[in-house]
Coordinates of C-alpha atoms in Angstrom, one line a residue:
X1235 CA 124.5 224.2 20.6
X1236 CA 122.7 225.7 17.8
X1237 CA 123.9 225.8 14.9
X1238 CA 124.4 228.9 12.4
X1239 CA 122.5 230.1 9.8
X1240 CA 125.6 229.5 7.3
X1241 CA 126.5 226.3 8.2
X1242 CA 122.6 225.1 7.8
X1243 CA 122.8 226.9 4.4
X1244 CA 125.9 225.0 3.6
X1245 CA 124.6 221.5 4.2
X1246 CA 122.6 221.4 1.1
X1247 CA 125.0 222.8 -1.2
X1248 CA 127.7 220.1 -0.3
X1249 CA 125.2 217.5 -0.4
X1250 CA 124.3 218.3 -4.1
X1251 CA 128.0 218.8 -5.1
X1252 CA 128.3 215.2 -3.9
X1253 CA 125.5 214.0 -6.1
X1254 CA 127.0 215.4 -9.1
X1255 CA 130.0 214.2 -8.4
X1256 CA 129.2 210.8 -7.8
X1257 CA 126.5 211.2 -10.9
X1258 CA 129.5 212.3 -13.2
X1259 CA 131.1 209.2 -12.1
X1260 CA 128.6 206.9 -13.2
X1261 CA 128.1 208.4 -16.6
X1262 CA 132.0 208.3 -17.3
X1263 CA 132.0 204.4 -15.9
X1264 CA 129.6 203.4 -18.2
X1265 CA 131.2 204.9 -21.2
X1266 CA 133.5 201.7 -21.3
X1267 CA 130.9 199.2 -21.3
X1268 CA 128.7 201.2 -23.7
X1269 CA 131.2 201.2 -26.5
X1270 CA 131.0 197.3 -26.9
X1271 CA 129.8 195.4 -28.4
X1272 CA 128.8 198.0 -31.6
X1273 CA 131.3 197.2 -34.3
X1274 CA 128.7 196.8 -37.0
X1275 CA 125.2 197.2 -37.0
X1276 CA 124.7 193.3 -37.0
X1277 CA 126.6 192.9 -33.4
X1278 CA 123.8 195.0 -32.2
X1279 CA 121.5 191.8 -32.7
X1280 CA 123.6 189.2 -30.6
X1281 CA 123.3 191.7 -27.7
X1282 CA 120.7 193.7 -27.4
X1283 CA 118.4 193.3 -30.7
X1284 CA 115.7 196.0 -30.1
X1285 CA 119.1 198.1 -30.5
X1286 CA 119.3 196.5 -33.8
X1287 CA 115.8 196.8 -34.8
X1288 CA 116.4 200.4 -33.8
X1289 CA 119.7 201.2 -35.7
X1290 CA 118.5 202.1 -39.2
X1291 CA 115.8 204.1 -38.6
X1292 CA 117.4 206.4 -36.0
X1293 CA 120.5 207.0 -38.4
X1294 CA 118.4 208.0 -41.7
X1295 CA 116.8 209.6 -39.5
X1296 CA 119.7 212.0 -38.7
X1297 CA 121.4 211.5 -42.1
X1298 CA 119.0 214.3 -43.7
X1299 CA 118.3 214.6 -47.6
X1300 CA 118.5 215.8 -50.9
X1301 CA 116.5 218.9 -50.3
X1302 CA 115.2 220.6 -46.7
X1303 CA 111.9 218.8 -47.1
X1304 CA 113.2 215.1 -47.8
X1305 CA 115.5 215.5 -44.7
X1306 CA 112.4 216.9 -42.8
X1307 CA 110.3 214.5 -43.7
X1308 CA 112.7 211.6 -43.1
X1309 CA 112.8 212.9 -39.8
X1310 CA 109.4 212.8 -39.0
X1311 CA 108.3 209.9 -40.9
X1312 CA 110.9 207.5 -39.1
X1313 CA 109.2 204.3 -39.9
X1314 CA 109.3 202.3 -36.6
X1315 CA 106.0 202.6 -35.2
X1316 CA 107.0 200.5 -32.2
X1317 CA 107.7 203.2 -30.0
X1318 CA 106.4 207.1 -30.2
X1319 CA 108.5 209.7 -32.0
X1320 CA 109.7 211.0 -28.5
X1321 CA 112.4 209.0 -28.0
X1322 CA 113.4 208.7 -31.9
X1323 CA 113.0 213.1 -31.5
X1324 CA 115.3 212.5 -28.8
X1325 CA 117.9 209.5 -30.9
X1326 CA 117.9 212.3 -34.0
X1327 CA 118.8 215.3 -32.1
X1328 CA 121.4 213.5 -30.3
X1329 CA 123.3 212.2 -33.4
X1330 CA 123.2 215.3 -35.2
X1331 CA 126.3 216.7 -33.7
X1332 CA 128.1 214.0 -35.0
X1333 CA 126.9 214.3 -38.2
X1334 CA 127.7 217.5 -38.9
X1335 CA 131.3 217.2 -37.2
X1336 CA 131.9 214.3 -39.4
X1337 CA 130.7 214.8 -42.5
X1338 CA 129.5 212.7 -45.3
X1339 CA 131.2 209.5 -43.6
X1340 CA 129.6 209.2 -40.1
X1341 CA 127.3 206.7 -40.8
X1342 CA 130.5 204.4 -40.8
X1343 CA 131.1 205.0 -37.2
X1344 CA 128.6 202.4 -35.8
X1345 CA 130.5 202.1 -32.7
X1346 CA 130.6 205.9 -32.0
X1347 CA 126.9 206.4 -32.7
X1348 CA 125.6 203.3 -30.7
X1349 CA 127.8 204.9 -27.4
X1350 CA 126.5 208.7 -28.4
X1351 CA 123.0 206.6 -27.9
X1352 CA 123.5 205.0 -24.9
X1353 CA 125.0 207.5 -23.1
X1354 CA 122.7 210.7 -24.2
X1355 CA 119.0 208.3 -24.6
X1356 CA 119.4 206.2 -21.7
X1357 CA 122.3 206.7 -19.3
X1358 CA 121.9 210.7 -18.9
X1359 CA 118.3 210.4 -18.9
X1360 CA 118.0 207.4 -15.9
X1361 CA 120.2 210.1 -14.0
X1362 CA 118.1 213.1 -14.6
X1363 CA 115.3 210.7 -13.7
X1364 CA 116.9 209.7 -10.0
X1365 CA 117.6 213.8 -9.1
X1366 CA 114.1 214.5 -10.0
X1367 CA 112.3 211.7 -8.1
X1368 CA 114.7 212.2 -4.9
X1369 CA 114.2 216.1 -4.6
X1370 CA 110.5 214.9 -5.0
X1371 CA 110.7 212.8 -2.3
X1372 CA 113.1 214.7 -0.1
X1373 CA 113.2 218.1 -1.5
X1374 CA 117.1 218.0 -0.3
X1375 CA 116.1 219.2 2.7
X1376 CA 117.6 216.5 4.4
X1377 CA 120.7 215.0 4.0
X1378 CA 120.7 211.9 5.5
X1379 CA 116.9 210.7 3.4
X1380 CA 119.1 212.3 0.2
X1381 CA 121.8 210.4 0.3
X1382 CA 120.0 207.3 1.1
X1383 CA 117.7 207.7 -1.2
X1384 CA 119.7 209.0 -4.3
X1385 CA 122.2 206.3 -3.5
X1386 CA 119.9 203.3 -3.0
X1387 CA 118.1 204.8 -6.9
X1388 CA 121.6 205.1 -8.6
X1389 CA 123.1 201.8 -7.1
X1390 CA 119.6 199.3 -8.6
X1391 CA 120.8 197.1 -10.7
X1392 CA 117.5 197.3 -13.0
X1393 CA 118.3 200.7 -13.7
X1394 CA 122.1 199.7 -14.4
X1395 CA 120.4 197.2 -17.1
X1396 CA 118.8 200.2 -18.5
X1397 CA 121.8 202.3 -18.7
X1398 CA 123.5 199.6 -20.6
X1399 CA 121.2 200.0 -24.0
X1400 CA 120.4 201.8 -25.8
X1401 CA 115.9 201.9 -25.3
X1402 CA 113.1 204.0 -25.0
X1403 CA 112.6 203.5 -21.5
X1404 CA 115.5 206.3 -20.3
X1405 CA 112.9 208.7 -21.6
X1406 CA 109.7 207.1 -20.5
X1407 CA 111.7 207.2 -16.8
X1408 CA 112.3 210.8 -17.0
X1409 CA 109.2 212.0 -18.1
X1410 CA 107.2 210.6 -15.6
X1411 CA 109.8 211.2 -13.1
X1412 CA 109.1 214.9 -14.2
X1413 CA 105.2 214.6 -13.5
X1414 CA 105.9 214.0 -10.5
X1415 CA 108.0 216.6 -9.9
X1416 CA 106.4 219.0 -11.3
X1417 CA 102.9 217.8 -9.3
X1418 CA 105.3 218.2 -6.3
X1419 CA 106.9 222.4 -7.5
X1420 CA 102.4 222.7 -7.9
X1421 CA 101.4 222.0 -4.5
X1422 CA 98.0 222.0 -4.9
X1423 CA 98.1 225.4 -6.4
X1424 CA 96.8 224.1 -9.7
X1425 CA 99.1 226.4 -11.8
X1426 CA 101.8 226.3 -14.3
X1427 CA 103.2 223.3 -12.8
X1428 CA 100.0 221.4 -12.9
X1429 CA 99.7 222.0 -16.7
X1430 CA 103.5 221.3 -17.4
X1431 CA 102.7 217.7 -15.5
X1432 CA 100.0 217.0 -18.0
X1433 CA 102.2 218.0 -21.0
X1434 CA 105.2 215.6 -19.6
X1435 CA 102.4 213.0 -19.1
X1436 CA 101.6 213.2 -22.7
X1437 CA 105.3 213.0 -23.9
X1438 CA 105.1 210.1 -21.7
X1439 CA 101.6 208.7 -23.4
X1440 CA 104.1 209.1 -26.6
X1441 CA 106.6 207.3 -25.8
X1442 CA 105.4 203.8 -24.4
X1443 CA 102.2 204.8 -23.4
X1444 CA 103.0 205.2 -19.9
X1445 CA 101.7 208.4 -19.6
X1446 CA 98.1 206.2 -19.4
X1447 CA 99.4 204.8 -15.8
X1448 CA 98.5 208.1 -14.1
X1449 CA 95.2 207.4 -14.5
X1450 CA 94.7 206.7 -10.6
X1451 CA 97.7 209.6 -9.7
X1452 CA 96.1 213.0 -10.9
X1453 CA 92.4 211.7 -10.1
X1454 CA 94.2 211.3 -6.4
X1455 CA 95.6 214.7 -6.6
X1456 CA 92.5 216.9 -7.7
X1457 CA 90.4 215.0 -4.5
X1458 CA 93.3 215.8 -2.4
X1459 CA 92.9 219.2 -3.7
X1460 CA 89.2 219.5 -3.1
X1461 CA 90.4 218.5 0.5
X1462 CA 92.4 220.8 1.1
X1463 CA 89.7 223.9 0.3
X1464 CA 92.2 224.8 -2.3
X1465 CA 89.8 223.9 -5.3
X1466 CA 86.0 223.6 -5.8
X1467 CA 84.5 220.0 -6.9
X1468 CA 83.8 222.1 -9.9
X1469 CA 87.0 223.7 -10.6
X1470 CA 88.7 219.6 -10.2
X1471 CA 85.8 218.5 -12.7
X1472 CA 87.1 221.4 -15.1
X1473 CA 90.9 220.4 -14.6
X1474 CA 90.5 217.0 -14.9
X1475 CA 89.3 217.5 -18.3
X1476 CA 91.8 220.2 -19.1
X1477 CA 94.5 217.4 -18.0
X1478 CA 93.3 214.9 -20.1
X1479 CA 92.5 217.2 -23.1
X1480 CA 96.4 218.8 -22.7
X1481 CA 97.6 215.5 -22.2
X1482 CA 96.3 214.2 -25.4
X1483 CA 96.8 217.0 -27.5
X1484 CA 100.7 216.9 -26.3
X1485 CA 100.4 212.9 -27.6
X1486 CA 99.4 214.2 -31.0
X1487 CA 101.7 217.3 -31.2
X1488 CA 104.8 215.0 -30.5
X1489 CA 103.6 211.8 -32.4
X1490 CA 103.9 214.4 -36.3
X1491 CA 103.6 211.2 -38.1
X1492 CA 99.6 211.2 -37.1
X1493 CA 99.3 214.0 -39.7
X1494 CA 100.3 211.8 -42.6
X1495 CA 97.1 209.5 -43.9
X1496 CA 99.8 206.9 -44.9
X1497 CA 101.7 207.0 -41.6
X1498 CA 98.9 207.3 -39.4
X1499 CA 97.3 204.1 -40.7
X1500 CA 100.9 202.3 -39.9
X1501 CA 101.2 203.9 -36.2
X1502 CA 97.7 202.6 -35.4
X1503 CA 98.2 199.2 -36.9
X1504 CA 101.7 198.8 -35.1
X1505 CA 100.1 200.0 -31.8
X1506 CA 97.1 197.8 -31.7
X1507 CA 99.9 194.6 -32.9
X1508 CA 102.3 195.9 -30.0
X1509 CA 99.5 195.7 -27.2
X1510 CA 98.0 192.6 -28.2
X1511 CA 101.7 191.2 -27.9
X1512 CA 102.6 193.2 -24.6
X1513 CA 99.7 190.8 -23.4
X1514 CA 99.3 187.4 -25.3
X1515 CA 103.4 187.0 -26.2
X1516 CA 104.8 187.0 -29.6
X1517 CA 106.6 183.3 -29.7
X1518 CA 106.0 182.2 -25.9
X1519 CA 103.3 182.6 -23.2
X1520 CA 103.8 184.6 -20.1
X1521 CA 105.5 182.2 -17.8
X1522 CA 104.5 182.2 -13.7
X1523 CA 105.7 184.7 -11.9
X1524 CA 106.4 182.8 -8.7
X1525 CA 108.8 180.6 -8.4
X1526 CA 107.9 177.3 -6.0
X1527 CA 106.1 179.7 -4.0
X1528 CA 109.4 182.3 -4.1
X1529 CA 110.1 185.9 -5.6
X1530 CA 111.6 185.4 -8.8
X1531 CA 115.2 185.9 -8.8
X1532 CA 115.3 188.4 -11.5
X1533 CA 113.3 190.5 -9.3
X1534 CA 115.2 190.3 -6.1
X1535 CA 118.4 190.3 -7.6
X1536 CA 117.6 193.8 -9.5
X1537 CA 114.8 195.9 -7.4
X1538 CA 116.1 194.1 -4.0
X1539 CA 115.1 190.9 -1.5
X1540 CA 111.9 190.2 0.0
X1541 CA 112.8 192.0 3.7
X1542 CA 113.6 195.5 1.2
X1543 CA 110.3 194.8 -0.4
X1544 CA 108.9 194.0 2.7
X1545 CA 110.5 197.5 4.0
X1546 CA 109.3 199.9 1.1
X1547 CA 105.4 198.1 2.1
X1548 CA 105.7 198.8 5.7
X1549 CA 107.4 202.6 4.7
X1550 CA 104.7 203.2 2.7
X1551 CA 101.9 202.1 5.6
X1552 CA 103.9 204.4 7.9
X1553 CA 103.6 207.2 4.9
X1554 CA 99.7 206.8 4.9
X1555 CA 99.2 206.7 8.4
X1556 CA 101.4 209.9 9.4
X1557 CA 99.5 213.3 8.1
X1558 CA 102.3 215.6 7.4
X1559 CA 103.3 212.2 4.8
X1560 CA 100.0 211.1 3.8
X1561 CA 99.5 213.6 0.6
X1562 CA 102.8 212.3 -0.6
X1563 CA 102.2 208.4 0.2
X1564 CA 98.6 208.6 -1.5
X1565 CA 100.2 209.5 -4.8
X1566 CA 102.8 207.0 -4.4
X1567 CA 99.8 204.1 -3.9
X1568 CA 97.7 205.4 -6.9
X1569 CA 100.7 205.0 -8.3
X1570 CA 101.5 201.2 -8.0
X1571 CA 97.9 199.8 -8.4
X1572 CA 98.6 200.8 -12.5
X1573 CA 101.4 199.7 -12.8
X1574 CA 101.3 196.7 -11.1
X1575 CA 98.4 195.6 -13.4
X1576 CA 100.5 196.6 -16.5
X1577 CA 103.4 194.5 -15.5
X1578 CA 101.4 191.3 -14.5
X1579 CA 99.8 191.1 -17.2
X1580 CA 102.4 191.9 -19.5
X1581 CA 103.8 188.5 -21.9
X1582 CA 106.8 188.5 -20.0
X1583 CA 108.8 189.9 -16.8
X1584 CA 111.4 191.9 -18.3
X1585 CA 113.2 193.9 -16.1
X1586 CA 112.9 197.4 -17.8
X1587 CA 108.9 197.0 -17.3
X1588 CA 109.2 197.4 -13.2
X1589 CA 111.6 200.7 -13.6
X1590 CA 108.5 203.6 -13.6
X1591 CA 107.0 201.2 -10.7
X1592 CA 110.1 200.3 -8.2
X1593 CA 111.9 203.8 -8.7
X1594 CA 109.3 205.9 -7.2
X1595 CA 108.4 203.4 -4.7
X1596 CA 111.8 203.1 -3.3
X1597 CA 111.2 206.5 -2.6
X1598 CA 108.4 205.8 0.1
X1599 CA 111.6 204.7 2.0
X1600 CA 111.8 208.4 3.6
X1601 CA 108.8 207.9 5.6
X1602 CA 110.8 205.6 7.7
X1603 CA 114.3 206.8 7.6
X1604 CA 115.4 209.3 10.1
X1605 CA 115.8 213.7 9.3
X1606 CA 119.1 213.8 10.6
X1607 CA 121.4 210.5 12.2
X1608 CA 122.0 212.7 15.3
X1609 CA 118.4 212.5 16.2
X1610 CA 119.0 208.8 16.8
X1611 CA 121.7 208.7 19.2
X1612 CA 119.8 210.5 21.2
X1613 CA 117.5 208.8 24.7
X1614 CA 115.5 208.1 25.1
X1615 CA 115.6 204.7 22.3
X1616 CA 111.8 204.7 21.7
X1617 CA 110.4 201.8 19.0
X1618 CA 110.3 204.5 16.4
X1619 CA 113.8 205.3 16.6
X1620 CA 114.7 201.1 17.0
X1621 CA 112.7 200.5 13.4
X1622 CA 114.7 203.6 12.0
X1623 CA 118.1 202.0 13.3
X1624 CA 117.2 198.5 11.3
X1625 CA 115.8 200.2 8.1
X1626 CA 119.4 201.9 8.0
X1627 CA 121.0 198.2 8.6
X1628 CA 118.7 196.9 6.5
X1629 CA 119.5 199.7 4.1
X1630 CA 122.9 199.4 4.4
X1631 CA 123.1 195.5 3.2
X1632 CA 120.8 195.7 0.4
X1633 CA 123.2 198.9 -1.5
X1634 CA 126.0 196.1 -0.6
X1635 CA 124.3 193.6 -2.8
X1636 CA 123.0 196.4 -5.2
X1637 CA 126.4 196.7 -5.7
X1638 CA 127.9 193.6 -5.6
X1639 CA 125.2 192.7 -8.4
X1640 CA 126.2 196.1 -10.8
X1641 CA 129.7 194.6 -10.4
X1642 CA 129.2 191.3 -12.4
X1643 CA 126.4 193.0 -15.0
X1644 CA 129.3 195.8 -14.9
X1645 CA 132.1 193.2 -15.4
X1646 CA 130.2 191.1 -17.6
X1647 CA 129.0 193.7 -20.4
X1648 CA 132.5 194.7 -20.5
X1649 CA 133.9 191.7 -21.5
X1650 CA 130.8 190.5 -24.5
X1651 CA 132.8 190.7 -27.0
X1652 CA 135.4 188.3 -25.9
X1653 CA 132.8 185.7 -24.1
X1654 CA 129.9 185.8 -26.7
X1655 CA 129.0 182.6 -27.7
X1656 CA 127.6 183.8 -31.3
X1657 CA 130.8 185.1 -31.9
X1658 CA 133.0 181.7 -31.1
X1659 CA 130.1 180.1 -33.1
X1660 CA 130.9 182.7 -35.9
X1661 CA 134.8 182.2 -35.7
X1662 CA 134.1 178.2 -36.2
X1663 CA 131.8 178.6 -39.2
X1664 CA 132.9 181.5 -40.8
X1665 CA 136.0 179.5 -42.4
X1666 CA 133.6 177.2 -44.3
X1667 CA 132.1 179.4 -46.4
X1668 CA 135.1 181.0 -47.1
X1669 CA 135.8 180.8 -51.4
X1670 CA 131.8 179.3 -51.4
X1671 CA 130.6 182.6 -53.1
X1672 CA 127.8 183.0 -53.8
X1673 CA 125.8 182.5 -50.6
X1674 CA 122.5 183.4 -49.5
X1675 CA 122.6 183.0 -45.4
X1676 CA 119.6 182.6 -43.0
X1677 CA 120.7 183.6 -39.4
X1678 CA 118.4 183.9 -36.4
X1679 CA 118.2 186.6 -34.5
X1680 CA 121.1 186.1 -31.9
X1681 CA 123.7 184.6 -34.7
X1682 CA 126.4 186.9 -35.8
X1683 CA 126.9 186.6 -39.7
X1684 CA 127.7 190.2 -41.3
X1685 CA 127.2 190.6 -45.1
X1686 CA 130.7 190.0 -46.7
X1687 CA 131.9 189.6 -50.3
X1688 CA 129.7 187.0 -52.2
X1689 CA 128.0 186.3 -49.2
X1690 CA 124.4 187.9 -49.1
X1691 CA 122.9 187.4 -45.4
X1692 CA 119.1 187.9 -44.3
X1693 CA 117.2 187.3 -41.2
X1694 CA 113.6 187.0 -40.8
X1695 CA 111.5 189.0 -37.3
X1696 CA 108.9 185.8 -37.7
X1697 CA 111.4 183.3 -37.4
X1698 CA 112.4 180.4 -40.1
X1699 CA 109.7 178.5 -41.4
X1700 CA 109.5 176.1 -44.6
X1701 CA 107.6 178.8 -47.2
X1702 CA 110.8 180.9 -46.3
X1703 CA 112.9 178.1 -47.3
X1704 CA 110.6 177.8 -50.3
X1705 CA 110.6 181.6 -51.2
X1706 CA 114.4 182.5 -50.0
X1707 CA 116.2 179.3 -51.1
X1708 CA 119.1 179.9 -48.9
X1709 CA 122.3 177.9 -49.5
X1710 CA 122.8 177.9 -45.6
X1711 CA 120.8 177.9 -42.1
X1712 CA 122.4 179.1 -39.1
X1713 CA 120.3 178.6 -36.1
X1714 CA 120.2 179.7 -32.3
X1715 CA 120.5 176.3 -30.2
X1716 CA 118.0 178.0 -27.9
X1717 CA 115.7 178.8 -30.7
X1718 CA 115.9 175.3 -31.6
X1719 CA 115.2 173.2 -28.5
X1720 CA 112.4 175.9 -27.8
X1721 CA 110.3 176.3 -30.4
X1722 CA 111.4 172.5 -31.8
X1723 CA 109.9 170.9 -28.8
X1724 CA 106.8 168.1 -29.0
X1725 CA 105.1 170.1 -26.9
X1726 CA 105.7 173.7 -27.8
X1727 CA 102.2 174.2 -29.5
X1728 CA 100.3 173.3 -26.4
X1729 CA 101.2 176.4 -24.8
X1730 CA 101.9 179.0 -27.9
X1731 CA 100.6 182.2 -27.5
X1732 CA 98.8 181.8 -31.2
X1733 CA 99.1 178.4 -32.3
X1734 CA 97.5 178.8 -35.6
X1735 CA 100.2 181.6 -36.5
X1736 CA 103.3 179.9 -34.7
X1737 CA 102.7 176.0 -36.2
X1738 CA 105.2 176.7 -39.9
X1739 CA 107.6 178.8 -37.3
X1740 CA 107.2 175.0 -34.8
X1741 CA 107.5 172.7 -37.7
X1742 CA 110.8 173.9 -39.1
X1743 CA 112.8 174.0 -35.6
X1744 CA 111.0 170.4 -35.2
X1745 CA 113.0 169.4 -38.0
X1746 CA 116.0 171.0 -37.4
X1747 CA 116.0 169.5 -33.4
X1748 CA 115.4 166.1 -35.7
X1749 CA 118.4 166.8 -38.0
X1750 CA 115.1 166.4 -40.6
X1751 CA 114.9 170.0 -42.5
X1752 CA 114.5 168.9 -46.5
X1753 CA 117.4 169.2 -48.6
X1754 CA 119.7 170.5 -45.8
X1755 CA 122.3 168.8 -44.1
X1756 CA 123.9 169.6 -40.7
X1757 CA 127.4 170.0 -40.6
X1758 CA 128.4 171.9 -37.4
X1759 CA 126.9 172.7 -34.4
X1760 CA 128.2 173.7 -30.6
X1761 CA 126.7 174.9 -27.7
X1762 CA 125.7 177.8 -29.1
X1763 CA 123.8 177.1 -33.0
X1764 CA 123.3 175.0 -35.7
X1765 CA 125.0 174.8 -39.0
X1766 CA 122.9 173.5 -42.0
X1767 CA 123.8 173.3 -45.5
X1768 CA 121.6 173.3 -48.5
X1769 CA 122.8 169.6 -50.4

């Protein structure tokens, strides 16, 4: 029977009020976990300590000045050259509100900010980021590839990680999410949408330089357009310079700090420091990226197991090979060439460095997957429609263990507070120095030790080393165990990203794994850190 044009209307209309719905859900969910562990700016480090290298700069930021141009130009000027001012632009803005609703005390309200933060830079962001890469894919023309697709892209566990910080990598997401959408609204017509894909491109350049990872993508697209008779190989040449030339000037325009001599100097420097990291390590080398011949478990446990990788390959074969698909799966394979060069070469696998490659990848999954369920039931059961059938299984088992996995990172962020080890440590050590004033503290990274009365507390982003001892003097060490048996080790030289640099960082945690750090004496330790006191 055929159906009516109402009802056909109605399909897609209830299908996106069930994405909102079930989107509105996850951003209320993670409002619980996000307000933890955020009482002071110094439990940012123990969890999450780009947060905390973050914190300050994003807060003056907001906090404004004496006059109209010192709060402009704390604005602009933020100071932390690690990331672009994009996602800073984007930190400012969204704490404003609360500044202005809560007056001259809101910098107090550490916990409240971080959340604002995490919710409005990263969790609202990610979701924007999974409707714009699904309508690219599916255009919601179908339900079934929507659902399965939207689902599969809210349910990854990597992008639950993501959603749980507070990180410029929300923002990279959704800008390139939006290049790709907005290559998708072009269709070859090289218009408006073209030039808005080079302009979110740039934001994205700004951000973590991931903008640069098209460099394959819009190459694909003007040939594709040349293809298609819609464009002369003249008119591409033109574009593709246009592209790069709006692309960079976007990178300029939302990077203001490049017009200050001062400032400009410090970007640069930071940049060039970042990359050479990004590649060569800061403290350790990159380690191998399979595992006695096996995917690493990160990886399987957060973009999915080898048969879903397998699956999003073969979907992505079947994309190329099928010409109504092929446009779309050429874009997709420019795509992950980049990227996967970025991330294997990168100093370490962190899971927030696959996000811009598995999210639209996953998306390759509706070359495979059927236009309507229906379609299947029906005889006769031809191989196409048997491999549709098991991608669905398949399909079905890997959201189960998607979700079984956001469950426990779920479970376990809400409850940091009460299982952090650097707080227990804290509680234990804490007492001692209680009625000691005055003490000068050295904590690692990862120890929890707030300034309190009498007791002044510094950390260092290079790590102990003796001339700090020398220079600092501090009456008290307090040490990461992990730091310790890492960096102490015999060995730990031989495979240091920069020896020469790392050997006064080596020798001190040699000495404190040796219980032999001059004029200190270890008094407590636990699973956890190190207690040394100056004698």
């Amino acid at each position: 029977m055929k159906k009516s044009t109402s009802d056909t209307l109605s399909k897609p209309s209830r299908t996106v009020w069930l994405l909102l719905a079930c989107s509105a859900l996850y951003f209320v969910l993670l409002i619980f976990p996000n307000a933890t562990g955020a009482q002071t700016p110094d439990m940012l480090s123990i969890f999450e300590v780009d947060e905390y290298a973050q914190y300050e700069h994003a807060v003056r930021m907001a906090g404004g000045g004496g006059t109209f141009a010192d709060g402009l130009r704390k604005f602009v000027a933020y100071q932390h050259y690690h990331y672009g001012y994009p996602f800073y632009l984007l930190s400012g803005l969204s704490l404003l509100p609360l500044r202005l609703a809560a007056g001259g005390q809101w910098a107090e309200q550490t916990q409240l900010i971080v959340l604002i933060l995490r919710q409005f830079v990263s969790v609202l962001p990610n979701l924007i980021s999974i409707w714009l890469l699904t309508y690219t894919a599916t255009e919601f023309r179908s339900r079934v590839r929507t659902i399965v697709v939207f689902t599969l892209l809210l349910l990854l566990p990597g992008l639950l990680g993501n959603s749980l910080w507070w990180h410029p990598d929300g923002a990279g997401l959704l800008l390139i999410s939006l290049v790709f959408f907005f290559l998708r609204l072009d269709r070859f017509k090289f218009g408006r949408f073209f030039w808005l894909s080079a302009i979110a491109a740039g934001l994205a350049l700004g951000v973590k330089f991931l903008g640069a990872l098209f460099v394959l993508v819009i190459p694909t697209y003007l040939i594709l357009g040349t293809q298609m008779a819609t464009q002369s190989l003249k008119q591409a040449t033109l574009r593709a310079i246009g592209f790069v030339a709006l692309m960079l000037a976007t990178f300029v325009v939302s990077n203001p700090v490049l017009l200050f001599a001062a400032e400009r100097g410090e970007f640069i420097l930071r940049q060039q420091i970042i990359l050479r990291e990004a590649s060569e390590g800061i403290f350790v080398s990159q380690p191998d990226f399979f595992q006695d011949g096996r995917l690493p478990t990160w990886l399987t446990e957060n973009f999915g197991t080898g048969l879903f990788l397998l699956l999003l390959a073969i979907s992505l074969i079947i994309g190329l090979y099928k010409k109504d698909t092929r446009t779309q799966a050429l874009l997709l394979t420019a795509w992950i060439f980049p990227n996967l060069a970025a991330v294997l070469r990168a100093s370490s696998f962190r899971t927030h460095y696959w996000l811009p490659l598995m999210m639209p990848v996953i998306t390759a999954l509706v070359f495979v997957l059927p236009e309507r369920l229906n379609h299947l039931a029906r005889r006769p059961l031809a191989a196409r429609k048997l491999l549709q059938w098991a991608a669905l299984a398949l399909l079905l088992v890997q959201a189960g263990l998607f979700l079984r996995q956001d469950v426990r990172q779920y479970t376990h962020t809400l409850q940091r507070e009460d299982t952090s080890p650097s707080l227990q440590f804290y509680r234990s050590v804490q007492p001692m120095l209680a009625g000691e004033a005055p003490v000068v503290v050295y904590r690692d990274w990862k120890v929890y030790f707030p300034n309190q009365a009498g007791i002044s507390v510094f950390m260092d982003w290079d790590l102990a080393s003796h001339d700090m001892l020398n220079s600092e003097q501090p009456n008290v060490l307090l040490l990461e165990r992990e730091n310790v048996e890492a960096y102490g080790a015999a060995d730990y030289l031989d495979s240091a990203p920069d020896p020469d640099r790392l050997r006064g960082m080596h020798l001190f945690y040699r000495g404190a794994l040796l219980d032999e750090i001059p004029g200190y004496e270890l008094v407590y330790e636990d699973g956890f850190g190190l207690m040394f006191v100056r004698q």
